[in-house]
Structures are given as C-alpha cells and as structure tokens.
Amino acid sequence: GVDVEAVARELAPRAATRRLHAAERSTLEGAPSGLAPAAELLLRVSIKEALYKALHPLLRTPIRWHS
C-alpha cells in the first residue's frame, strides 16, 4: 500500500479523533520522531492508510481506524 501526501498539508484536528486511538493521540506531542504534532498526525494517518490499502484486499474484512 502506498499513501502520498504533501509534507506541508495540515489535517484538521478532528482527523486525530477519527483516525487515531486515544493512546495514539496522547503521544502526538513529544513523539520520538521529533516532528511537530501536525506533521506527526499526517505521518501516522498516512501509515494507517497505506497499511489499509495493503491489507484490506488480503483480509477482505473491514479494518477499523482505531485498530
């Protein structure tokens, strides 16, 4: 799976609530990547989308964002 995003793109704050588990949201600030929280959110959402695109055809079952 591939997900390409512009580095300068900023997601709406509600994207974190919709796409990240509470435990993931709590670690956006001060993430080990050293990225700003907005960039960290974009990175995590992109990773999840790429995983979904790679795994969904194999699993053939819905995959929840908070998984």
CSV table of C-alpha atoms in Angstrom, one decimal:
chain,number,residue,atom,x,y,z
A,1,GLY,CA,0.0,0.0,0.0
A,2,VAL,CA,1.1,3.5,-0.8
A,3,ASP,CA,-0.1,6.8,0.5
A,4,VAL,CA,1.4,10.0,-0.7
A,5,GLU,CA,0.8,13.3,1.0
A,6,ALA,CA,2.3,16.8,0.7
A,7,VAL,CA,4.5,17.4,3.7
A,8,ALA,CA,3.0,20.9,4.0
A,9,ARG,CA,-0.5,19.6,4.2
A,10,GLU,CA,-2.2,20.1,7.6
A,11,LEU,CA,-5.0,17.8,8.6
A,12,ALA,CA,-8.0,19.1,10.5
A,13,PRO,CA,-7.6,18.4,14.3
A,14,ARG,CA,-10.7,16.2,14.1
A,15,ALA,CA,-8.7,13.8,11.9
A,16,ALA,CA,-6.9,12.7,15.1
A,17,THR,CA,-10.1,11.8,16.8
A,18,ARG,CA,-11.5,10.0,13.8
A,19,ARG,CA,-8.4,8.1,12.8
A,20,LEU,CA,-6.2,7.6,15.9
A,21,HIS,CA,-6.9,5.6,19.0
A,22,ALA,CA,-6.9,7.6,22.3
A,23,ALA,CA,-3.5,6.1,23.2
A,24,GLU,CA,-2.1,7.2,19.8
A,25,ARG,CA,-3.5,10.7,20.2
A,26,SER,CA,-1.9,11.1,23.7
A,27,THR,CA,1.6,10.6,22.2
A,28,LEU,CA,1.3,13.1,19.3
A,29,GLU,CA,3.0,15.8,21.4
A,30,GLY,CA,6.6,14.9,22.1
A,31,ALA,CA,6.7,12.0,19.7
A,32,PRO,CA,10.2,10.4,19.3
A,33,SER,CA,10.2,11.4,15.7
A,34,GLY,CA,10.8,15.0,16.7
A,35,LEU,CA,8.1,16.2,14.3
A,36,ALA,CA,5.6,18.9,15.1
A,37,PRO,CA,2.3,17.4,16.2
A,38,ALA,CA,0.6,18.3,12.9
A,39,ALA,CA,3.3,16.6,10.9
A,40,GLU,CA,3.2,13.6,13.2
A,41,LEU,CA,-0.5,13.3,12.7
A,42,LEU,CA,-0.1,13.4,8.9
A,43,LEU,CA,2.6,10.7,9.2
A,44,ARG,CA,0.5,8.4,11.3
A,45,VAL,CA,-2.6,8.8,9.2
A,46,SER,CA,-0.5,8.1,6.0
A,47,ILE,CA,0.9,5.0,7.6
A,48,LYS,CA,-2.5,3.7,8.5
A,49,GLU,CA,-3.9,4.4,5.0
A,50,ALA,CA,-1.0,2.6,3.4
A,51,LEU,CA,-1.5,-0.4,5.7
A,52,TYR,CA,-5.2,-0.4,5.0
A,53,LYS,CA,-4.6,-0.4,1.2
A,54,ALA,CA,-2.1,-3.2,1.5
A,55,LEU,CA,-4.1,-5.4,4.0
A,56,HIS,CA,-7.7,-4.9,3.0
A,57,PRO,CA,-7.5,-6.9,-0.2
A,58,LEU,CA,-5.9,-9.8,1.6
A,59,LEU,CA,-8.1,-9.8,4.7
A,60,ARG,CA,-11.4,-8.9,2.9
A,61,THR,CA,-12.8,-7.6,6.1
A,62,PRO,CA,-13.3,-4.1,7.4
A,63,ILE,CA,-10.3,-2.7,9.3
A,64,ARG,CA,-11.2,0.0,11.8
A,65,TRP,CA,-9.1,3.1,12.0
A,66,HIS,CA,-8.7,2.7,15.8
A,67,SER,CA,-7.2,-0.8,15.3
